[in-house]
Amino acid sequence: GGPAFVGVAEAPLAAGARMHLAAARAVGAAPRLWSRWRRATLLPRLRCRAPEAPAALSAVATGRRSAWRILLVVVYIICDISVYVVGDRATHGYTTQTVLFSSAFISMCVGLVASAVRRGSRGVRDCVDVGNVLRLLPVSASFGLSMLCMLMAFQSFDGAFIKLLGQMKLPLTAVFSAVLLGRRYTAVQWQLIFLICVACTSFTALKMSSVTVGSVSIVGLVCVTAWVLFNVLATLFSERAFKEAQALPFMTLMTNLRIGELLAMTVTLAFVPGFHVRHFFRGWDFSTVMVLATLVGDAWLSALMVKQLSSVTTKISKCCSLVVLYAAALASGKQPFVVSQALGAFMIVEATALFATVSLQGDAPAQAEAPRQDGEERSAKQPQPLTP
């Protein structure tokens, strides 16, 4: 009876030990089970909410960027109008090349000081680097040659006819930007670009009905054509230089361009008959200083427009300045109200508004798609939750 009793007594003890061991294991595994459950349930909910923050930030950034661009366009139109108004009222006893030389010199000094403040000695070295200046010298020379050809065209045609032919810069800028820069426009945008060009041409022809061409000069036509082509090419290549992935800072590029323009204006001054350095400021007065100030502002704002927007938008903004000048002339009583001119001005405004609307509608899907794709990429990179 002894061995049987011992076996019966040990059975409850063994069962109790096993229960105690199982309870200890359950208590020890509880933290691990809680951690797995948290990763499986709570973290996925938080991760689902994470992409909403970049989307909200992107919307705010897009709104600020749009507001900044609208302000830039408004200020640019005002500056372009001031160039016209001040230049029309200024005396013309000065040598034109001296004003252009002074404008480039002041812009160069502003760029050097700004680069020194922001980047120190390295910024100044980049501004005066011979390689950087030579790389952008064709662009600077194109700007200089465009101004020179325009001045030579005044010997054959009057300003109204030259301004009339200058409206061709808008369609040429659009065509060359598509060919040289690979910019894509929709069929509606192409139609609106040419509609703006036709509206500006008709408005200018109606407003300046006293255009006198006289005998057609082959040399004059060549100068006008060269002025338009050089201006368009210089604007497009400067846009590519500003928007390159490995481009230098904006201040550095502006200084490089102005140094090249200084060299180009020096060459043109050498061909001015009877010009001497001691007569540099001959014929200058307060109105000349105002012309110089508007040219400096126009140079920097034009560069900002090309960098932040595009060359086509810059030319369209110049078209809008014609309408603003016409409205100011009507308000001041200097221009009589003519129905055909008013309709042409309204056509320019309407076509420009349509172009801006179509461009914004085309950019909206891309801006909305970017945050969603960014959120999907972030979610794909995150580790998958562990199953309990």
GROMACS .gro file of C-alpha atoms in nm:
model
  388
    1GLY     CA    1   0.000   0.000   0.000
    2GLY     CA    2   0.295   0.231   0.047
    3PRO     CA    3   0.399   0.289  -0.315
    4ALA     CA    4   0.041   0.341  -0.430
    5PHE     CA    5  -0.019   0.608  -0.167
    6VAL     CA    6   0.293   0.796  -0.265
    7GLY     CA    7   0.188   0.810  -0.634
    8VAL     CA    8  -0.157   0.941  -0.545
    9ALA     CA    9  -0.008   1.215  -0.324
   10GLU     CA   10   0.248   1.329  -0.584
   11ALA     CA   11  -0.011   1.372  -0.861
   12PRO     CA   12  -0.177   1.684  -0.712
   13LEU     CA   13   0.164   1.832  -0.638
   14ALA     CA   14   0.280   1.791  -0.998
   15ALA     CA   15  -0.042   1.944  -1.132
   16GLY     CA   16  -0.005   2.245  -0.899
   17ALA     CA   17   0.356   2.299  -1.007
   18ARG     CA   18   0.255   2.297  -1.370
   19MET     CA   19  -0.022   2.551  -1.307
   20HIS     CA   20   0.218   2.772  -1.115
   21LEU     CA   21   0.471   2.755  -1.400
   22ALA     CA   22   0.204   2.837  -1.660
   23ALA     CA   23   0.086   3.138  -1.457
   24ALA     CA   24   0.445   3.265  -1.428
   25ARG     CA   25   0.492   3.231  -1.803
   26ALA     CA   26   0.166   3.417  -1.870
   27VAL     CA   27   0.269   3.702  -1.643
   28GLY     CA   28   0.609   3.723  -1.811
   29ALA     CA   29   0.456   3.720  -2.159
   30ALA     CA   30   0.200   3.991  -2.082
   31PRO     CA   31   0.432   4.285  -2.169
   32ARG     CA   32   0.526   4.124  -2.499
   33LEU     CA   33   0.161   4.060  -2.585
   34TRP     CA   34   0.071   4.420  -2.499
   35SER     CA   35   0.353   4.552  -2.717
   36ARG     CA   36   0.243   4.339  -3.012
   37TRP     CA   37  -0.120   4.442  -2.969
   38ARG     CA   38  -0.023   4.809  -2.957
   39ARG     CA   39   0.184   4.782  -3.275
   40ALA     CA   40  -0.097   4.595  -3.445
   41THR     CA   41  -0.384   4.830  -3.350
   42LEU     CA   42  -0.277   5.172  -3.224
   43LEU     CA   43   0.025   5.249  -3.446
   44PRO     CA   44  -0.151   5.186  -3.779
   45ARG     CA   45  -0.416   5.442  -3.681
   46LEU     CA   46  -0.150   5.700  -3.609
   47ARG     CA   47   0.032   5.618  -3.932
   48CYS     CA   48  -0.286   5.667  -4.130
   49ARG     CA   49  -0.307   6.021  -3.994
   50ALA     CA   50   0.058   6.106  -4.064
   51PRO     CA   51   0.025   6.191  -4.436
   52GLU     CA   52  -0.233   6.458  -4.354
   53ALA     CA   53   0.029   6.688  -4.202
   54PRO     CA   54   0.246   6.719  -4.517
   55ALA     CA   55  -0.067   6.775  -4.727
   56ALA     CA   56  -0.181   7.059  -4.500
   57LEU     CA   57   0.165   7.212  -4.499
   58SER     CA   58   0.182   7.179  -4.877
   59ALA     CA   59  -0.151   7.361  -4.915
   60VAL     CA   60  -0.028   7.647  -4.696
   61ALA     CA   61   0.299   7.666  -4.887
   62THR     CA   62   0.115   7.666  -5.220
   63GLY     CA   63  -0.109   7.950  -5.104
   64ARG     CA   64   0.186   8.159  -4.992
   65ARG     CA   65   0.371   8.091  -5.316
   66SER     CA   66   0.068   8.195  -5.523
   67ALA     CA   67   0.026   8.516  -5.321
   68TRP     CA   68   0.396   8.597  -5.365
   69ARG     CA   69   0.374   8.544  -5.741
   70ILE     CA   70   0.066   8.764  -5.774
   71LEU     CA   71   0.240   9.040  -5.578
   72LEU     CA   72   0.550   9.003  -5.797
   73VAL     CA   73   0.344   9.038  -6.117
   74VAL     CA   74   0.166   9.349  -5.984
   75VAL     CA   75   0.494   9.516  -5.880
   76TYR     CA   76   0.652   9.423  -6.212
   77ILE     CA   77   0.367   9.581  -6.410
   78ILE     CA   78   0.397   9.898  -6.200
   79CYS     CA   79   0.771   9.910  -6.263
   80ASP     CA   80   0.725   9.855  -6.636
   81ILE     CA   81   0.474  10.140  -6.645
   82SER     CA   82   0.715  10.365  -6.456
   83VAL     CA   83   0.988  10.293  -6.712
   84TYR     CA   84   0.754  10.408  -6.989
   85VAL     CA   85   0.624  10.716  -6.806
   86VAL     CA   86   0.964  10.834  -6.681
   87GLY     CA   87   1.133  10.766  -7.014
   88ASP     CA   88   0.863  10.956  -7.202
   89ARG     CA   89   0.895  11.266  -6.981
   90ALA     CA   90   1.275  11.267  -6.951
   91THR     CA   91   1.502  11.488  -7.156
   92HIS     CA   92   1.701  11.307  -7.423
   93GLY     CA   93   2.021  11.504  -7.429
   94TYR     CA   94   2.223  11.220  -7.275
   95THR     CA   95   2.401  10.934  -7.447
   96THR     CA   96   2.182  10.627  -7.413
   97GLN     CA   97   2.473  10.388  -7.370
   98THR     CA   98   2.593  10.580  -7.061
   99VAL     CA   99   2.261  10.516  -6.885
  100LEU     CA  100   2.272  10.146  -6.975
  101PHE     CA  101   2.634  10.127  -6.856
  102SER     CA  102   2.545  10.296  -6.527
  103SER     CA  103   2.247  10.066  -6.476
  104ALA     CA  104   2.465   9.757  -6.522
  105PHE     CA  105   2.731   9.902  -6.290
  106ILE     CA  106   2.482   9.975  -6.010
  107SER     CA  107   2.326   9.628  -6.042
  108MET     CA  108   2.673   9.474  -6.027
  109CYS     CA  109   2.755   9.664  -5.707
  110VAL     CA  110   2.423   9.561  -5.549
  111GLY     CA  111   2.490   9.197  -5.637
  112LEU     CA  112   2.843   9.209  -5.495
  113VAL     CA  113   2.730   9.363  -5.165
  114ALA     CA  114   2.438   9.121  -5.127
  115SER     CA  115   2.659   8.821  -5.205
  116ALA     CA  116   2.922   8.939  -4.956
  117VAL     CA  117   2.658   8.974  -4.683
  118ARG     CA  118   2.497   8.635  -4.748
  119ARG     CA  119   2.792   8.417  -4.849
  120GLY     CA  120   3.102   8.610  -4.749
  121SER     CA  121   3.420   8.605  -4.953
  122ARG     CA  122   3.313   8.292  -5.141
  123GLY     CA  123   3.007   8.474  -5.276
  124VAL     CA  124   3.223   8.762  -5.400
  125ARG     CA  125   3.463   8.520  -5.570
  126ASP     CA  126   3.174   8.350  -5.749
  127CYS     CA  127   3.043   8.687  -5.866
  128VAL     CA  128   3.373   8.794  -6.025
  129ASP     CA  129   3.477   8.445  -6.137
  130VAL     CA  130   3.595   8.468  -6.498
  131GLY     CA  131   3.449   8.128  -6.584
  132ASN     CA  132   3.102   8.224  -6.459
  133VAL     CA  133   3.110   8.555  -6.645
  134LEU     CA  134   3.226   8.394  -6.970
  135ARG     CA  135   2.963   8.121  -6.941
  136LEU     CA  136   2.687   8.385  -6.929
  137LEU     CA  137   2.858   8.630  -7.163
  138PRO     CA  138   2.648   8.525  -7.467
  139VAL     CA  139   2.332   8.606  -7.269
  140SER     CA  140   2.470   8.943  -7.159
  141ALA     CA  141   2.592   9.020  -7.510
  142SER     CA  142   2.247   8.931  -7.648
  143PHE     CA  143   2.083   9.180  -7.414
  144GLY     CA  144   2.338   9.444  -7.517
  145LEU     CA  145   2.297   9.372  -7.887
  146SER     CA  146   1.918   9.385  -7.859
  147MET     CA  147   1.937   9.734  -7.710
  148LEU     CA  148   2.192   9.841  -7.972
  149CYS     CA  149   1.974   9.715  -8.259
  150MET     CA  150   1.672   9.894  -8.117
  151LEU     CA  151   1.865  10.222  -8.103
  152MET     CA  152   1.986  10.172  -8.461
  153ALA     CA  153   1.627  10.102  -8.572
  154PHE     CA  154   1.525  10.452  -8.460
  155GLN     CA  155   1.734  10.587  -8.747
  156SER     CA  156   1.493  10.426  -8.997
  157PHE     CA  157   1.154  10.404  -8.822
  158ASP     CA  158   0.970  10.592  -8.554
  159GLY     CA  159   0.900  10.457  -8.208
  160ALA     CA  160   0.538  10.368  -8.279
  161PHE     CA  161   0.625  10.134  -8.565
  162ILE     CA  162   0.908   9.971  -8.367
  163LYS     CA  163   0.674   9.915  -8.072
  164LEU     CA  164   0.416   9.768  -8.306
  165LEU     CA  165   0.664   9.510  -8.439
  166GLY     CA  166   0.784   9.445  -8.084
  167GLN     CA  167   0.457   9.270  -8.005
  168MET     CA  168   0.595   8.968  -8.192
  169LYS     CA  169   0.815   8.890  -7.892
  170LEU     CA  170   0.530   8.711  -7.714
  171PRO     CA  171   0.460   8.436  -7.972
  172LEU     CA  172   0.830   8.397  -8.049
  173THR     CA  173   0.903   8.355  -7.677
  174ALA     CA  174   0.635   8.086  -7.653
  175VAL     CA  175   0.765   7.899  -7.960
  176PHE     CA  176   1.131   7.917  -7.859
  177SER     CA  177   1.053   7.819  -7.500
  178ALA     CA  178   0.885   7.503  -7.630
  179VAL     CA  179   1.178   7.426  -7.863
  180LEU     CA  180   1.476   7.527  -7.648
  181LEU     CA  181   1.348   7.475  -7.293
  182GLY     CA  182   1.107   7.188  -7.358
  183ARG     CA  183   0.816   7.378  -7.206
  184ARG     CA  184   0.476   7.230  -7.288
  185TYR     CA  185   0.161   7.426  -7.353
  186THR     CA  186  -0.189   7.294  -7.411
  187ALA     CA  187  -0.383   7.372  -7.728
  188VAL     CA  188  -0.592   7.624  -7.535
  189GLN     CA  189  -0.282   7.801  -7.403
  190TRP     CA  190  -0.133   7.826  -7.755
  191GLN     CA  191  -0.454   7.982  -7.883
  192LEU     CA  192  -0.462   8.229  -7.594
  193ILE     CA  193  -0.097   8.326  -7.650
  194PHE     CA  194  -0.161   8.413  -8.013
  195LEU     CA  195  -0.489   8.581  -7.920
  196ILE     CA  196  -0.302   8.809  -7.675
  197CYS     CA  197  -0.048   8.885  -7.947
  198VAL     CA  198  -0.318   8.975  -8.201
  199ALA     CA  199  -0.507   9.184  -7.944
  200CYS     CA  200  -0.192   9.379  -7.846
  201THR     CA  201  -0.100   9.436  -8.211
  202SER     CA  202  -0.446   9.562  -8.302
  203PHE     CA  203  -0.466   9.777  -7.988
  204THR     CA  204  -0.127   9.934  -8.061
  205ALA     CA  205  -0.219   9.994  -8.424
  206LEU     CA  206  -0.544  10.165  -8.325
  207LYS     CA  207  -0.388  10.369  -8.048
  208MET     CA  208  -0.098  10.482  -8.269
  209SER     CA  209  -0.287  10.545  -8.588
  210SER     CA  210  -0.034  10.808  -8.690
  211VAL     CA  211   0.240  10.555  -8.756
  212THR     CA  212   0.465  10.677  -9.035
  213VAL     CA  213   0.689  10.421  -9.194
  214GLY     CA  214   0.786  10.608  -9.508
  215SER     CA  215   1.010  10.425  -9.748
  216VAL     CA  216   1.083  10.075  -9.626
  217SER     CA  217   1.443  10.046  -9.513
  218ILE     CA  218   1.602   9.703  -9.535
  219VAL     CA  219   1.859   9.801  -9.273
  220GLY     CA  220   1.582   9.918  -9.040
  221LEU     CA  221   1.386   9.595  -9.079
  222VAL     CA  222   1.701   9.392  -9.009
  223CYS     CA  223   1.765   9.597  -8.694
  224VAL     CA  224   1.409   9.551  -8.566
  225THR     CA  225   1.419   9.178  -8.640
  226ALA     CA  226   1.756   9.144  -8.466
  227TRP     CA  227   1.626   9.340  -8.166
  228VAL     CA  228   1.330   9.105  -8.124
  229LEU     CA  229   1.533   8.785  -8.175
  230PHE     CA  230   1.821   8.885  -7.947
  231ASN     CA  231   1.583   8.995  -7.672
  232VAL     CA  232   1.380   8.673  -7.688
  233LEU     CA  233   1.687   8.447  -7.695
  234ALA     CA  234   1.857   8.634  -7.410
  235THR     CA  235   1.543   8.611  -7.196
  236LEU     CA  236   1.504   8.237  -7.259
  237PHE     CA  237   1.867   8.148  -7.196
  238SER     CA  238   1.870   8.356  -6.880
  239GLU     CA  239   1.562   8.162  -6.765
  240ARG     CA  240   1.744   7.834  -6.823
  241ALA     CA  241   2.046   7.964  -6.630
  242PHE     CA  242   1.827   8.072  -6.336
  243LYS     CA  243   1.635   7.744  -6.320
  244GLU     CA  244   1.915   7.491  -6.365
  245ALA     CA  245   1.937   7.224  -6.096
  246GLN     CA  246   2.301   7.309  -6.020
  247ALA     CA  247   2.259   7.683  -6.074
  248LEU     CA  248   2.449   7.937  -5.870
  249PRO     CA  249   2.257   8.164  -5.630
  250PHE     CA  250   2.035   8.429  -5.785
  251MET     CA  251   2.254   8.719  -5.672
  252THR     CA  252   2.562   8.557  -5.820
  253LEU     CA  253   2.398   8.500  -6.158
  254MET     CA  254   2.266   8.855  -6.170
  255THR     CA  255   2.612   8.992  -6.098
  256ASN     CA  256   2.767   8.770  -6.367
  257LEU     CA  257   2.510   8.895  -6.618
  258ARG     CA  258   2.565   9.259  -6.528
  259ILE     CA  259   2.943   9.227  -6.560
  260GLY     CA  260   2.897   9.084  -6.907
  261GLU     CA  261   2.658   9.368  -6.990
  262LEU     CA  262   2.920   9.616  -6.872
  263LEU     CA  263   3.166   9.467  -7.119
  264ALA     CA  264   2.907   9.484  -7.399
  265MET     CA  265   2.820   9.848  -7.324
  266THR     CA  266   3.189   9.936  -7.315
  267VAL     CA  267   3.224   9.800  -7.668
  268THR     CA  268   2.920   9.995  -7.789
  269LEU     CA  269   3.049  10.317  -7.631
  270ALA     CA  270   3.371  10.273  -7.828
  271PHE     CA  271   3.168  10.305  -8.151
  272VAL     CA  272   2.976  10.619  -8.048
  273PRO     CA  273   3.105  10.903  -8.268
  274GLY     CA  274   3.284  11.175  -8.072
  275PHE     CA  275   3.235  11.011  -7.732
  276HIS     CA  276   3.497  11.069  -7.462
  277VAL     CA  277   3.507  10.943  -7.105
  278ARG     CA  278   3.521  11.297  -6.970
  279HIS     CA  279   3.185  11.361  -7.139
  280PHE     CA  280   3.021  11.059  -6.979
  281PHE     CA  281   2.762  11.260  -6.782
  282ARG     CA  282   2.704  11.525  -7.046
  283GLY     CA  283   2.332  11.596  -7.085
  284TRP     CA  284   2.236  11.429  -6.757
  285ASP     CA  285   1.975  11.586  -6.527
  286PHE     CA  286   1.727  11.473  -6.263
  287SER     CA  287   1.504  11.304  -6.519
  288THR     CA  288   1.804  11.100  -6.637
  289VAL     CA  289   1.861  10.980  -6.282
  290MET     CA  290   1.497  10.873  -6.264
  291VAL     CA  291   1.535  10.681  -6.589
  292LEU     CA  292   1.840  10.510  -6.442
  293ALA     CA  293   1.649  10.415  -6.125
  294THR     CA  294   1.361  10.263  -6.323
  295LEU     CA  295   1.601  10.065  -6.544
  296VAL     CA  296   1.776   9.918  -6.241
  297GLY     CA  297   1.444   9.817  -6.085
  298ASP     CA  298   1.318   9.674  -6.414
  299ALA     CA  299   1.633   9.463  -6.455
  300TRP     CA  300   1.599   9.299  -6.113
  301LEU     CA  301   1.223   9.250  -6.132
  302SER     CA  302   1.249   9.103  -6.482
  303ALA     CA  303   1.505   8.853  -6.355
  304LEU     CA  304   1.278   8.761  -6.063
  305MET     CA  305   0.984   8.716  -6.299
  306VAL     CA  306   1.185   8.487  -6.524
  307LYS     CA  307   1.314   8.285  -6.228
  308GLN     CA  308   0.988   8.252  -6.036
  309LEU     CA  309   0.749   8.228  -6.332
  310SER     CA  310   0.856   8.213  -6.697
  311SER     CA  311   0.958   8.425  -6.995
  312VAL     CA  312   0.611   8.395  -7.148
  313THR     CA  313   0.450   8.526  -6.828
  314THR     CA  314   0.694   8.818  -6.835
  315LYS     CA  315   0.593   8.913  -7.189
  316ILE     CA  316   0.223   8.877  -7.106
  317SER     CA  317   0.270   9.107  -6.805
  318LYS     CA  318   0.423   9.366  -7.038
  319CYS     CA  319   0.111   9.338  -7.253
  320CYS     CA  320  -0.099   9.416  -6.946
  321SER     CA  321   0.104   9.733  -6.886
  322LEU     CA  322  -0.026   9.868  -7.218
  323VAL     CA  323  -0.382   9.842  -7.087
  324VAL     CA  324  -0.295  10.004  -6.754
  325LEU     CA  325  -0.126  10.294  -6.932
  326TYR     CA  326  -0.430  10.335  -7.156
  327ALA     CA  327  -0.664  10.338  -6.855
  328ALA     CA  328  -0.445  10.598  -6.680
  329ALA     CA  329  -0.448  10.815  -6.991
  330LEU     CA  330  -0.828  10.793  -7.006
  331ALA     CA  331  -0.863  10.883  -6.639
  332SER     CA  332  -0.632  11.184  -6.670
  333GLY     CA  333  -0.805  11.309  -6.985
  334LYS     CA  334  -0.494  11.287  -7.202
  335GLN     CA  335  -0.648  11.015  -7.419
  336PRO     CA  336  -0.996  11.049  -7.570
  337PHE     CA  337  -1.230  10.756  -7.534
  338VAL     CA  338  -1.252  10.550  -7.852
  339VAL     CA  339  -1.475  10.245  -7.861
  340SER     CA  340  -1.243  10.037  -8.080
  341GLN     CA  341  -0.945  10.105  -7.851
  342ALA     CA  342  -1.147  10.027  -7.539
  343LEU     CA  343  -1.263   9.697  -7.689
  344GLY     CA  344  -0.903   9.609  -7.781
  345ALA     CA  345  -0.789   9.682  -7.425
  346PHE     CA  346  -1.071   9.470  -7.284
  347MET     CA  347  -0.974   9.187  -7.520
  348ILE     CA  348  -0.615   9.195  -7.385
  349VAL     CA  349  -0.740   9.182  -7.025
  350GLU     CA  350  -0.983   8.900  -7.095
  351ALA     CA  351  -0.730   8.689  -7.288
  352THR     CA  352  -0.468   8.739  -7.016
  353ALA     CA  353  -0.717   8.637  -6.746
  354LEU     CA  354  -0.811   8.327  -6.946
  355PHE     CA  355  -0.446   8.232  -6.987
  356ALA     CA  356  -0.385   8.268  -6.613
  357THR     CA  357  -0.697   8.064  -6.533
  358VAL     CA  358  -0.603   7.783  -6.771
  359SER     CA  359  -0.248   7.776  -6.633
  360LEU     CA  360  -0.370   7.756  -6.273
  361GLN     CA  361  -0.617   7.481  -6.359
  362GLY     CA  362  -0.339   7.285  -6.525
  363ASP     CA  363  -0.110   7.325  -6.223
  364ALA     CA  364  -0.376   7.237  -5.964
  365PRO     CA  365  -0.393   6.860  -6.036
  366ALA     CA  366  -0.014   6.831  -6.022
  367GLN     CA  367   0.002   7.021  -5.693
  368ALA     CA  368  -0.277   6.804  -5.548
  369GLU     CA  369  -0.116   6.484  -5.671
  370ALA     CA  370   0.226   6.561  -5.524
  371PRO     CA  371   0.120   6.548  -5.153
  372ARG     CA  372  -0.076   6.226  -5.211
  373GLN     CA  373   0.219   6.057  -5.379
  374ASP     CA  374   0.447   6.181  -5.103
  375GLY     CA  375   0.216   6.030  -4.841
  376GLU     CA  376   0.204   5.698  -5.027
  377GLU     CA  377   0.583   5.688  -5.046
  378ARG     CA  378   0.612   5.760  -4.674
  379SER     CA  379   0.363   5.483  -4.592
  380ALA     CA  380   0.544   5.236  -4.817
  381LYS     CA  381   0.876   5.308  -4.645
  382GLN     CA  382   0.733   5.250  -4.295
  383PRO     CA  383   0.762   4.896  -4.148
  384GLN     CA  384   0.454   4.678  -4.157
  385PRO     CA  385   0.278   4.617  -3.818
  386LEU     CA  386   0.342   4.288  -3.645
  387THR     CA  387   0.053   4.050  -3.602
  388PRO     CA  388  -0.016   3.924  -3.249
   0.00000   0.00000   0.00000
